[in-house]
Tab-separated table of C-alpha atoms in Angstrom:
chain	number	residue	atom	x	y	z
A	1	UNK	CA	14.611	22.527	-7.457
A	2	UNK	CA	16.492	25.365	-5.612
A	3	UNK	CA	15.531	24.727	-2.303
A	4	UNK	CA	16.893	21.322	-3.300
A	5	UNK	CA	20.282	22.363	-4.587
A	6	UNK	CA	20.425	24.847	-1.461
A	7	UNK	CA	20.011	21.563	1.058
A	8	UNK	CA	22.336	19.577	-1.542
A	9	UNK	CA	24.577	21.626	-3.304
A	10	UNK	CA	26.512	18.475	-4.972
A	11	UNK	CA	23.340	16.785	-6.285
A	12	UNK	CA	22.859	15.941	-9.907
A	13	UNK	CA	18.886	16.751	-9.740
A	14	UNK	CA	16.509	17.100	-12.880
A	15	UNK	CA	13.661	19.154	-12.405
A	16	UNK	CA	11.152	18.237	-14.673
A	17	UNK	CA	8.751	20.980	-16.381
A	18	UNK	CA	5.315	20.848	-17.636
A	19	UNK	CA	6.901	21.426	-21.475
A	20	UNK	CA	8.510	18.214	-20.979
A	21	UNK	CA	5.565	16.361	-20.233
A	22	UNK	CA	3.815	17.468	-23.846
A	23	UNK	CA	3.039	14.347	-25.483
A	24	UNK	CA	5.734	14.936	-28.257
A	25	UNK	CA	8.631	15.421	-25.108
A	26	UNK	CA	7.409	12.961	-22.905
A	27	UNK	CA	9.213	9.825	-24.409
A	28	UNK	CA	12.494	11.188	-24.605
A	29	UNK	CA	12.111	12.757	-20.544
A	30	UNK	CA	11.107	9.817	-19.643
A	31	UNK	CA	14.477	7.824	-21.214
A	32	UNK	CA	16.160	10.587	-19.552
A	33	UNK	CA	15.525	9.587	-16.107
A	34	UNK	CA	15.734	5.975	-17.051
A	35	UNK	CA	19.161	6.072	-18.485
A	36	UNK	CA	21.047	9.152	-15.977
A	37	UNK	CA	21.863	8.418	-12.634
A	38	UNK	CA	20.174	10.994	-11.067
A	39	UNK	CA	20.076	12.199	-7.273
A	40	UNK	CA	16.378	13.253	-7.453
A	41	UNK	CA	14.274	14.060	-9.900
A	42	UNK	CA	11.512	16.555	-9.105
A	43	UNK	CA	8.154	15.705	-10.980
A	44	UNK	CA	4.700	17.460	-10.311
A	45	UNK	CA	1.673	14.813	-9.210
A	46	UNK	CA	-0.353	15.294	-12.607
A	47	UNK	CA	2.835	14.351	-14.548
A	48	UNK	CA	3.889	11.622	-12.172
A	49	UNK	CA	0.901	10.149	-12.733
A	50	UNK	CA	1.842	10.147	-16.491
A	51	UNK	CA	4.333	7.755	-16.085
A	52	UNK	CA	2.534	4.242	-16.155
A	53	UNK	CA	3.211	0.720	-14.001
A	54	UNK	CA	3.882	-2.231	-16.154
A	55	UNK	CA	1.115	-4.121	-16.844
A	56	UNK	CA	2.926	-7.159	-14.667
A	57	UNK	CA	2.425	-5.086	-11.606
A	58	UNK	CA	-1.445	-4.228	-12.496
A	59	UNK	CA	-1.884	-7.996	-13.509
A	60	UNK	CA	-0.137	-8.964	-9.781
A	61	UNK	CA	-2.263	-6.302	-8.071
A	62	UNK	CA	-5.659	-8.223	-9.865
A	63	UNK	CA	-4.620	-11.643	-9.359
A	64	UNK	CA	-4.567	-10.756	-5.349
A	65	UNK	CA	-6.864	-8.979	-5.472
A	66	UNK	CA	-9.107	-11.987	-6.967
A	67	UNK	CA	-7.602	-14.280	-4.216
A	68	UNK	CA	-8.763	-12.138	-1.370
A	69	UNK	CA	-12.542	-11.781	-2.424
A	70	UNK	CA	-12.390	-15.646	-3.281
A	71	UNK	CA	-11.245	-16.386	0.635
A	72	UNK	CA	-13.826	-13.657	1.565
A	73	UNK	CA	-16.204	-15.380	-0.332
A	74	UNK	CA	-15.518	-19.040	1.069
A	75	UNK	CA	-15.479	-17.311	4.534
A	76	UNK	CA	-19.049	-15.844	4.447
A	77	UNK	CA	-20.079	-20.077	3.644
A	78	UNK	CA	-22.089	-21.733	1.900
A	79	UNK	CA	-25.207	-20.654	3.489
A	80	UNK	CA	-24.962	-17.072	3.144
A	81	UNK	CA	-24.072	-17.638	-0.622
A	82	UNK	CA	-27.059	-15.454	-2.171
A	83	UNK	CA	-26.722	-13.187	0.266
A	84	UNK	CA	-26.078	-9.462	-0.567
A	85	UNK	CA	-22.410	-9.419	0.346
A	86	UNK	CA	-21.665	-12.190	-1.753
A	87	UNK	CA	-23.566	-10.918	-4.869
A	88	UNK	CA	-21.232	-7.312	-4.477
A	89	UNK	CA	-17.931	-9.361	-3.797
A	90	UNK	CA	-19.542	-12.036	-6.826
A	91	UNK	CA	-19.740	-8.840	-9.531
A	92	UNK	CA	-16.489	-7.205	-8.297
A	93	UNK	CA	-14.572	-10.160	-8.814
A	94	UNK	CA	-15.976	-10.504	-12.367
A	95	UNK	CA	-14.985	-6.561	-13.022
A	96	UNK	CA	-11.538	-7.648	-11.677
A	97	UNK	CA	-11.723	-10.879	-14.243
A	98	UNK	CA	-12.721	-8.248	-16.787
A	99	UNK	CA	-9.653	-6.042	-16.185
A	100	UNK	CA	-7.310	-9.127	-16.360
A	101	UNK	CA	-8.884	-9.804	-19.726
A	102	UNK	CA	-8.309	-6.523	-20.727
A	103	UNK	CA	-4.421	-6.478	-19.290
A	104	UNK	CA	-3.974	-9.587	-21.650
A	105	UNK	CA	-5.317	-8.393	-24.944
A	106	UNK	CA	-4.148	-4.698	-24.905
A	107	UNK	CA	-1.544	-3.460	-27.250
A	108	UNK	CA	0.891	-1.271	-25.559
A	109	UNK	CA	-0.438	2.334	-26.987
A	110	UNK	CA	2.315	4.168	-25.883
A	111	UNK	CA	5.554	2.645	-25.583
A	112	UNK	CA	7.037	4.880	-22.796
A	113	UNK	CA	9.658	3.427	-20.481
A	114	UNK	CA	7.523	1.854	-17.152
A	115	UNK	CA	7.661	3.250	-13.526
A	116	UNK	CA	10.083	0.066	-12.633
A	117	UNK	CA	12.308	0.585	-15.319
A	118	UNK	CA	13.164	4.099	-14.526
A	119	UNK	CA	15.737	2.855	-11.404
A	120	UNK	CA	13.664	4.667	-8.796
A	121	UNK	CA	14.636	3.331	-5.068
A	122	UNK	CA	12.966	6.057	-2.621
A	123	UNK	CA	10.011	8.521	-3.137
A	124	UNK	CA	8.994	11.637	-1.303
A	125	UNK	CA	5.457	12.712	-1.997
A	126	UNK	CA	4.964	15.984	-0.461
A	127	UNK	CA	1.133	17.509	-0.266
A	128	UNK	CA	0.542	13.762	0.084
A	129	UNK	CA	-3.343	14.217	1.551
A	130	UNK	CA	-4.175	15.056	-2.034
A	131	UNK	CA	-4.241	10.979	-2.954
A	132	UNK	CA	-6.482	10.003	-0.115
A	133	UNK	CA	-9.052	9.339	-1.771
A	134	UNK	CA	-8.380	5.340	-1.724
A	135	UNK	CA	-11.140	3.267	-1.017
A	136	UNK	CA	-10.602	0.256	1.758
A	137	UNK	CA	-11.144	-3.238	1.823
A	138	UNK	CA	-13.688	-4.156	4.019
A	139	UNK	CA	-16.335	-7.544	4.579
A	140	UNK	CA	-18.953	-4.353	5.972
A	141	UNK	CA	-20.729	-2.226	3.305
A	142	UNK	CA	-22.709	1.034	3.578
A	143	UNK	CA	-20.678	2.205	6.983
A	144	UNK	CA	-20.169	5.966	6.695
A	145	UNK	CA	-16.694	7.076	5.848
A	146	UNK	CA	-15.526	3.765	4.510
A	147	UNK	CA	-15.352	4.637	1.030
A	148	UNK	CA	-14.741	1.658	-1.476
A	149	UNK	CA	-14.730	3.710	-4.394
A	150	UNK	CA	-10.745	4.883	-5.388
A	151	UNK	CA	-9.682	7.626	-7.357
A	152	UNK	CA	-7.593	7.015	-10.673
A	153	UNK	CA	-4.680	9.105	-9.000
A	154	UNK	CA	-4.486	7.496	-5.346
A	155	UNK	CA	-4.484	4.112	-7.055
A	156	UNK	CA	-1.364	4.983	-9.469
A	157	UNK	CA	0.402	6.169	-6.521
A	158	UNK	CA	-0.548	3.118	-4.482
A	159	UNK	CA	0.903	0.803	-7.153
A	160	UNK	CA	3.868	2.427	-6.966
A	161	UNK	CA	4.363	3.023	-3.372
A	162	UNK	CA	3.505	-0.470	-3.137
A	163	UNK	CA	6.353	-1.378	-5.832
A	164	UNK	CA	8.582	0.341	-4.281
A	165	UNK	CA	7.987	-1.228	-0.691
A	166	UNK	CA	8.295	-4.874	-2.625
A	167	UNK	CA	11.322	-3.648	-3.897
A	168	UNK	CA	12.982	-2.584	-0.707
A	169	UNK	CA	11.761	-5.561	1.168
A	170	UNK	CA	9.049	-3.231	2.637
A	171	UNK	CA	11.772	-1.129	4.455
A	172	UNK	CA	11.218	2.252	3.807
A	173	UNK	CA	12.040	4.003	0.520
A	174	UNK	CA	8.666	6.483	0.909
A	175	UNK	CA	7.899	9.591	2.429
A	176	UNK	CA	4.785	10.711	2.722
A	177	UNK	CA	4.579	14.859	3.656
A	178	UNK	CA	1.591	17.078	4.347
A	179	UNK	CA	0.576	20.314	6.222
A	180	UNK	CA	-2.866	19.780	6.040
A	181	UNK	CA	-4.399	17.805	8.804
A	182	UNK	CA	-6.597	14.222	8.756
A	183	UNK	CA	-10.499	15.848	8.935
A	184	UNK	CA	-12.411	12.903	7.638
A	185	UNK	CA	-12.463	9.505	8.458
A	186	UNK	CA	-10.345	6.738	10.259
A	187	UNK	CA	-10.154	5.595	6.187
A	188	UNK	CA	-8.107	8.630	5.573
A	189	UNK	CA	-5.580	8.114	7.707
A	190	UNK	CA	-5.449	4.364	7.443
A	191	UNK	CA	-4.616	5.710	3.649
């Protein structure tokens, strides 16, 4: 926050704490940044990750994400149907179909203000190699360094990286920084 106000002395910035992230504070922080027009708001990663995507973004997300291993599947023919590939893409579309189902019956448990709602427009992720852990896409299977398992916290930034590049028309509007240097795979920095 004061390395901020040093580059921009002007700004209206809120720096946000971990007190404000208790479970008793976090409603009203969050209607804070939803309501103020703020210049930046400075949030740590665990409590960024706090603040959920609608549940029309996730449903979006499945929905394509259905489409793609349906074309994959029609792809790979009608000859190679019980084949092994099929089977995998087969029981990860029915997890997807399970998630959907689950999108569509759930209760919203906490009614905290969405990611979309709060009016952000640009986001700057700095130690940004620590959400690389997002697993690829890919027709191959059991290839070294292509992981396709994701973790919880590189696919909540993804959805909202990926909302935010919807939102701008896919120009710009994210920043990703890091000091520490790509050591694993071609998947890490394709992430």
């Amino acid at each position: 926050g004061r390395e901020f106000l040093r580059l921009y002395p002007n700004a209206k910035i809120l720096v946000c704490t971990q007190k404000d992230f208790k479970k008793e504070n976090r409603k009203r922080l969050v209607a804070r940044i939803a309501t103020n027009d703020w210049d930046a708001v400075i949030i740590s990663h665990s409590m960024f990750s706090k603040i959920p995507v609608s549940s029309q973004i996730m449903k979006q997300y499945i929905e394509e994400e259905i489409s793609h291993i349906d074309k994959a599947i029609s792809q790979i023919g009608g000859r190679y149907r019980f084949s092994r590939k099929v089977k995998i893409l087969e029981r990860h579309r029915k997890q997807l179909e399970t998630e959907l189902q689950e999108l569509y019956n759930a209760q919203n448990k906490d009614d905290v203000v969405s990611f979309e709602e709060l009016g952000v427009d640009r986001l700057f992720v700095d130690v940004a190699d620590e959400f690389k852990n997002l697993g690829a896409r890919t027709k191959l299977n059991r290839i070294a360094g292509i992981s396709q398992h994701t973790s919880q916290k590189a696919f909540d930034l993804f959805l909202k990286t990926r909302y935010i590049s919807q939102l701008r028309n896919g120009k710009g509007g994210i920043v990703f920084a890091t000091a520490t240097p790509i050591a694993n795979s071609m998947v890490e920095l394709y992430t």
